Short mmCIF file of C-alpha atoms and ligand atoms in Angstrom, two decimals:
data_model
loop_
_atom_site.label_atom_id
_atom_site.label_comp_id
_atom_site.label_asym_id
_atom_site.label_seq_id
_atom_site.Cartn_x
_atom_site.Cartn_y
_atom_site.Cartn_z
CA MET A 291 0.00 0.00 0.00
CA LYS A 292 1.20 3.51 -0.83
CA GLU A 293 1.35 6.43 1.61
CA LYS A 294 -0.75 8.65 -0.63
CA TYR A 295 -3.17 8.02 -3.49
CA ASN A 296 -4.33 10.40 -6.21
CA ASN A 297 -7.20 8.52 -7.86
CA ILE A 298 -9.38 6.32 -5.72
CA LEU A 299 -12.07 4.22 -7.35
CA ILE A 300 -14.69 2.41 -5.28
CA LEU A 301 -16.92 -0.31 -6.74
CA THR A 302 -19.97 -0.97 -4.61
CA GLY A 303 -22.51 -3.79 -4.73
CA ALA A 304 -25.62 -4.89 -2.91
CA GLY A 305 -23.60 -5.79 0.22
CA ILE A 306 -22.88 -2.14 1.04
CA SER A 307 -26.61 -1.55 1.40
CA ALA A 308 -27.32 -4.71 3.41
CA GLU A 309 -26.84 -2.85 6.71
CA SER A 310 -29.43 -0.33 5.52
CA GLY A 311 -31.88 -3.24 5.49
CA LEU A 312 -31.91 -3.90 1.73
CA ALA A 313 -31.78 -7.49 0.55
CA THR A 314 -28.76 -8.53 -1.50
CA PHE A 315 -29.25 -9.96 -4.95
CA ARG A 316 -29.38 -13.73 -4.93
CA SER A 317 -30.34 -15.57 -1.84
CA GLU A 318 -29.42 -19.25 -1.54
CA ASN A 319 -32.57 -20.30 -3.40
CA GLY A 320 -31.93 -17.94 -6.32
CA LEU A 321 -34.71 -15.50 -5.52
CA TRP A 322 -34.56 -11.71 -5.39
CA ASN A 323 -37.22 -10.24 -3.12
CA ASN A 324 -39.21 -13.48 -3.63
CA HIS A 325 -39.09 -13.39 -7.44
CA ARG A 326 -37.08 -15.47 -9.89
CA VAL A 327 -34.31 -13.26 -11.27
CA GLU A 328 -35.18 -14.51 -14.79
CA ASP A 329 -38.74 -13.15 -14.42
CA VAL A 330 -37.86 -9.62 -13.34
CA ALA A 331 -34.33 -8.81 -14.46
CA THR A 332 -34.04 -9.90 -18.07
CA ILE A 333 -34.92 -7.92 -21.15
CA GLU A 334 -36.86 -10.93 -22.49
CA ALA A 335 -39.06 -10.93 -19.39
CA TYR A 336 -39.71 -7.21 -19.82
CA HIS A 337 -40.76 -7.59 -23.47
CA LYS A 338 -42.95 -10.59 -22.65
CA ASN A 339 -44.79 -9.07 -19.72
CA PRO A 340 -43.85 -5.42 -19.13
CA ASP A 341 -46.44 -4.77 -16.43
CA TYR A 342 -45.24 -7.71 -14.33
CA VAL A 343 -41.73 -6.25 -14.45
CA HIS A 344 -43.00 -2.69 -13.84
CA ASP A 345 -44.96 -3.89 -10.80
CA PHE A 346 -41.88 -5.54 -9.34
CA TYR A 347 -39.88 -2.28 -9.47
CA ASN A 348 -42.87 -0.08 -8.54
CA ASN A 349 -43.36 -2.22 -5.44
CA MET A 350 -39.70 -1.85 -4.54
CA LYS A 351 -39.78 1.96 -4.66
CA PRO A 352 -41.26 2.71 -1.21
CA GLU A 353 -38.64 0.55 0.54
CA LEU A 354 -35.78 2.17 -1.37
CA TRP A 355 -37.26 5.65 -0.90
CA ASN A 356 -37.31 5.08 2.88
CA ALA A 357 -33.87 3.43 3.16
CA ARG A 358 -31.15 5.40 4.89
CA PRO A 359 -27.42 5.30 4.16
CA ASN A 360 -25.30 3.39 6.68
CA ASN A 361 -21.79 3.94 8.03
CA ALA A 362 -20.17 2.45 4.94
CA HIS A 363 -21.87 4.96 2.60
CA LEU A 364 -21.02 7.77 5.01
CA ALA A 365 -17.36 6.68 5.22
CA ILE A 366 -17.06 7.04 1.43
CA THR A 367 -18.49 10.56 1.63
CA LYS A 368 -16.00 11.40 4.36
CA LEU A 369 -13.17 10.10 2.18
CA GLN A 370 -14.39 12.28 -0.68
CA GLN A 371 -14.59 15.33 1.54
CA GLU A 372 -11.35 14.94 3.47
CA TYR A 373 -8.85 12.96 1.41
CA PRO A 374 -6.82 14.99 -1.11
CA ALA A 375 -7.55 12.80 -4.13
CA GLU A 376 -10.16 12.36 -6.79
CA VAL A 377 -12.59 9.75 -5.46
CA HIS A 378 -15.15 8.14 -7.78
CA ILE A 379 -17.82 5.55 -7.04
CA ILE A 380 -19.01 2.96 -9.53
CA THR A 381 -22.12 1.39 -8.10
CA GLN A 382 -24.05 -1.66 -9.22
CA ASN A 383 -26.81 -0.67 -6.84
CA ILE A 384 -30.07 0.67 -8.08
CA ASP A 385 -30.77 2.30 -4.73
CA THR A 386 -29.74 5.92 -4.29
CA LEU A 387 -28.00 5.57 -0.93
CA HIS A 388 -24.72 7.09 -2.13
CA GLU A 389 -26.63 10.21 -3.17
CA LYS A 390 -28.52 10.23 0.14
CA ALA A 391 -25.14 10.05 1.90
CA LYS A 392 -24.19 13.18 -0.10
CA SER A 393 -21.48 11.45 -2.09
CA LYS A 394 -20.51 12.91 -5.45
CA ASN A 395 -19.01 11.32 -8.59
CA VAL A 396 -21.47 8.41 -8.44
CA HIS A 397 -21.69 6.33 -11.63
CA HIS A 398 -24.69 3.97 -11.76
CA ILE A 399 -23.70 1.22 -14.17
CA HIS A 400 -26.87 -0.79 -13.52
CA GLY A 401 -29.26 2.15 -13.51
CA GLN A 402 -31.44 3.63 -10.78
CA ILE A 403 -34.77 2.69 -9.28
CA ASN A 404 -35.99 6.29 -9.52
CA GLN A 405 -35.57 6.53 -13.28
CA ALA A 406 -37.35 5.27 -16.40
CA VAL A 407 -36.08 5.36 -19.97
CA CYS A 408 -38.13 5.67 -23.14
CA LEU A 409 -37.20 2.86 -25.54
CA HIS A 410 -38.57 4.98 -28.40
CA CYS A 411 -36.59 8.22 -27.99
CA GLY A 412 -34.06 7.48 -25.23
CA LYS A 413 -35.33 10.16 -22.83
CA VAL A 414 -34.54 9.35 -19.18
CA ILE A 415 -36.99 10.67 -16.59
CA GLU A 416 -36.67 10.77 -12.82
CA THR A 417 -39.64 9.51 -10.85
CA TRP A 418 -40.41 7.79 -7.57
CA GLY A 419 -43.96 7.27 -8.80
CA ASP A 420 -45.32 4.20 -10.58
CA VAL A 421 -44.43 3.51 -14.21
CA SER A 422 -46.52 1.16 -16.38
CA SER A 423 -47.22 0.15 -19.97
CA GLU A 424 -49.67 3.06 -20.04
CA THR A 425 -47.08 5.70 -19.16
CA VAL A 426 -46.63 8.29 -21.90
CA CYS A 427 -43.13 9.60 -22.60
CA GLU A 428 -42.99 13.29 -21.72
CA SER A 429 -40.52 13.89 -24.53
CA CYS A 430 -41.82 12.02 -27.61
CA GLY A 431 -45.41 11.40 -26.47
CA VAL A 432 -45.31 7.66 -27.25
CA MET A 433 -47.19 5.41 -24.81
CA GLY A 434 -46.00 2.03 -23.57
CA MET A 435 -42.30 2.39 -24.27
CA MET A 436 -41.09 3.48 -20.83
CA LYS A 437 -38.86 0.86 -19.21
CA PRO A 438 -37.41 1.00 -15.69
CA ASN A 439 -33.92 2.48 -16.14
CA ILE A 440 -32.45 -0.69 -14.71
CA VAL A 441 -29.90 -2.62 -16.73
CA PHE A 442 -31.27 -6.11 -17.23
CA PHE A 443 -29.33 -9.21 -18.12
CA GLY A 444 -28.90 -8.99 -21.88
CA GLU A 445 -28.41 -5.20 -21.95
CA ASP A 446 -25.28 -3.03 -22.06
CA LEU A 447 -24.07 -1.37 -18.89
CA LEU A 448 -24.34 2.40 -18.52
CA CYS A 449 -21.42 4.88 -18.41
CA MET A 450 -18.84 2.36 -19.55
CA ASN A 451 -16.61 4.92 -21.30
CA LYS A 452 -16.21 6.76 -18.02
CA VAL A 453 -15.67 3.48 -16.18
CA GLU A 454 -12.85 2.49 -18.56
CA GLU A 455 -11.19 5.86 -18.02
CA LEU A 456 -11.48 5.56 -14.23
CA LEU A 457 -10.15 1.99 -14.18
CA ARG A 458 -7.06 3.04 -16.14
CA LYS A 459 -6.42 6.00 -13.85
CA ALA A 460 -7.04 4.44 -10.44
CA ASP A 461 -4.10 3.94 -8.10
CA LEU A 462 -6.36 2.53 -5.37
CA PHE A 463 -9.35 0.30 -6.19
CA LEU A 464 -11.77 -0.72 -3.45
CA SER A 465 -14.52 -3.28 -3.93
CA VAL A 466 -17.25 -3.17 -1.30
CA GLY A 467 -20.02 -5.73 -0.84
CA THR A 468 -20.05 -7.27 -4.26
CA SER A 469 -20.02 -10.99 -4.91
CA GLY A 470 -17.86 -10.88 -8.01
CA VAL A 471 -20.19 -13.09 -10.02
CA VAL A 472 -22.09 -10.43 -12.01
CA PHE A 473 -20.00 -9.52 -15.07
CA PRO A 474 -18.51 -7.29 -16.33
CA ALA A 475 -18.32 -5.53 -12.96
CA ALA A 476 -16.60 -8.62 -11.57
CA SER A 477 -13.72 -8.05 -13.98
CA PHE A 478 -13.08 -4.42 -13.01
CA VAL A 479 -10.56 -5.42 -10.35
CA GLN A 480 -8.52 -7.28 -12.93
CA THR A 481 -8.39 -4.20 -15.18
CA ALA A 482 -7.52 -1.87 -12.31
CA LYS A 483 -4.77 -4.24 -11.21
CA TYR A 484 -3.45 -4.48 -14.76
CA TYR A 485 -3.08 -0.68 -14.84
CA GLY A 486 -1.24 -0.67 -11.52
CA ALA A 487 -3.82 -0.02 -8.77
CA ASP A 488 -3.54 -1.37 -5.26
CA THR A 489 -6.71 -3.41 -4.72
CA VAL A 490 -8.68 -4.07 -1.56
CA GLU A 491 -11.84 -6.11 -1.10
CA PHE A 492 -14.41 -5.59 1.67
CA ASN A 493 -16.82 -8.46 2.08
CA LEU A 494 -18.24 -10.82 4.68
CA GLU A 495 -16.45 -13.70 2.97
CA ALA A 496 -13.85 -14.50 0.33
CA THR A 497 -15.30 -14.11 -3.16
CA SER A 498 -14.67 -16.14 -6.27
CA ASN A 499 -12.36 -13.62 -7.99
CA ASN A 500 -10.24 -12.83 -4.94
CA PHE A 501 -7.03 -13.59 -6.85
CA TYR A 502 -6.71 -9.97 -8.01
CA PHE A 503 -7.05 -8.36 -4.60
CA ASP A 504 -3.95 -7.37 -2.61
CA ARG A 505 -5.94 -7.31 0.61
CA HIS A 506 -9.20 -8.78 1.84
CA ILE A 507 -10.89 -7.10 4.74
CA MET A 508 -13.58 -9.38 6.05
CA GLY A 509 -16.55 -8.21 8.04
CA LYS A 510 -19.50 -5.87 7.75
CA ALA A 511 -18.67 -2.93 5.50
CA GLY A 512 -20.37 -0.57 7.98
CA GLU A 513 -17.62 -1.49 10.44
CA THR A 514 -14.58 -2.21 8.27
CA LEU A 515 -14.83 0.65 5.77
CA PRO A 516 -14.99 3.54 8.31
CA LYS A 517 -11.88 2.13 10.00
CA PHE A 518 -10.07 1.81 6.68
CA VAL A 519 -11.00 5.39 5.75
CA GLU A 520 -9.76 6.67 9.15
CA ASP A 521 -6.45 4.88 8.58
CA LEU A 522 -6.09 6.41 5.10
CA LEU A 523 -6.86 9.88 6.46
CA ASN A 524 -4.46 9.47 9.39
CA GLN A 525 -1.74 8.37 7.05
CA VAL A 526 -2.09 11.37 4.76
CA HIS A 527 -2.46 13.83 7.66
CA TYR A 528 0.57 12.36 9.38
CA LYS A 529 2.59 12.69 6.19
CA SER A 530 1.54 16.30 5.64
CA SER A 531 2.46 17.22 9.23
CA LEU A 532 6.05 16.00 8.79
P1 NAD B 157 -24.71 -9.78 -4.59
O1 NAD B 157 -26.00 -9.82 -3.85
O2 NAD B 157 -24.47 -10.77 -5.66
O3 NAD B 157 -23.55 -9.91 -3.51
C1 NAD B 157 -23.52 -9.17 -2.33
C2 NAD B 157 -22.18 -9.39 -1.67
O4 NAD B 157 -22.13 -8.56 -0.53
C3 NAD B 157 -21.94 -10.82 -1.21
O5 NAD B 157 -20.64 -11.23 -1.64
C4 NAD B 157 -22.01 -10.72 0.32
O6 NAD B 157 -21.10 -11.60 0.96
C5 NAD B 157 -21.60 -9.29 0.55
N1 NAD B 157 -22.17 -8.68 1.76
C6 NAD B 157 -23.40 -8.85 2.29
N2 NAD B 157 -23.55 -8.08 3.38
C7 NAD B 157 -22.40 -7.40 3.53
C8 NAD B 157 -21.94 -6.45 4.47
N3 NAD B 157 -22.71 -6.01 5.48
N4 NAD B 157 -20.69 -5.96 4.34
C9 NAD B 157 -19.88 -6.38 3.32
N5 NAD B 157 -20.26 -7.27 2.39
C10 NAD B 157 -21.51 -7.78 2.50
O7 NAD B 157 -24.56 -8.31 -5.10
P2 NAD B 157 -23.77 -7.65 -6.34
O8 NAD B 157 -22.43 -8.29 -6.45
O9 NAD B 157 -23.89 -6.20 -6.12
O10 NAD B 157 -24.61 -8.04 -7.63
C11 NAD B 157 -25.98 -7.98 -7.57
C12 NAD B 157 -26.75 -7.13 -8.53
O11 NAD B 157 -28.01 -6.92 -7.91
C13 NAD B 157 -26.24 -5.77 -8.79
O12 NAD B 157 -26.12 -5.71 -10.14
C14 NAD B 157 -27.34 -4.78 -8.37
O13 NAD B 157 -27.77 -4.05 -9.49
C15 NAD B 157 -28.50 -5.59 -7.94
N6 NAD B 157 -29.01 -5.28 -6.59
C16 NAD B 157 -29.00 -4.02 -6.08
C17 NAD B 157 -29.46 -3.76 -4.79
C18 NAD B 157 -29.46 -2.34 -4.27
O14 NAD B 157 -29.57 -1.43 -5.06
N7 NAD B 157 -29.30 -2.14 -2.96
C19 NAD B 157 -29.91 -4.80 -3.99
C20 NAD B 157 -29.94 -6.08 -4.53
C21 NAD B 157 -29.49 -6.31 -5.85
#
């Protein structure tokens, strides 16, 4: 580990929001909030039965609206505010807890629960209200083409040009609460390592692609990440006081 970093990149997954009470993606029986992933998170499922998919995300909105950021989200904000480096977040989470924690530079590669995109004209709207196959696009006026702005299996990730740039630039890459099985996010650590970043994983357990991490910090992110951030801040403050 270096004494000082200039470009810190943090990849977050469902595990960072677990201590805010939000369920992670796949439970042991392959269900997400009691639904088969194939029925609610694939583009085929959306085309086959859009209202079933809309209902799933509409029903999720109140819980995500009410969720509060936990100490792990807040530790990232503190790092952004107090560490003299550029700090970016790439999140796979569709919740908006990084924004609620007042973090900046948040890149949502899997979309956001509070957005819908028009498949006819590409307009993205922000809404915590319900979206359905009867919703009319406020930009092009076409009905029935609004899709939750969630990246489903079978679709391209969002903001990938920015992600590539950040992965090349990072000198410290942190992965927090992600299982490392959902690609391509699972391969980001490999790219960051290739371009020379120190890499640290925060998880409850060892993950399947742990080969590329220099350090594994096991435990709840709400406990381990604040401590790690304090150590980074102490190190840089100590150095600047010499
Ligand atoms: P995942 O559910 O596959 O894995 C979560 C990981 O977090 C696991 O490895 C688990 O061991 C770890 N974890 C659980 N609690 C933790 C804690 N307190 N501290 C540290 N680690 C903890 O999640 P993923 O890798 O992010 O992939 C799932 C996909 O599901 C993402 O693409 C995301 O879009 C979506 N998703 C999002 C949310 C959300 O927005 N909060 C919730 C569920 C699923």
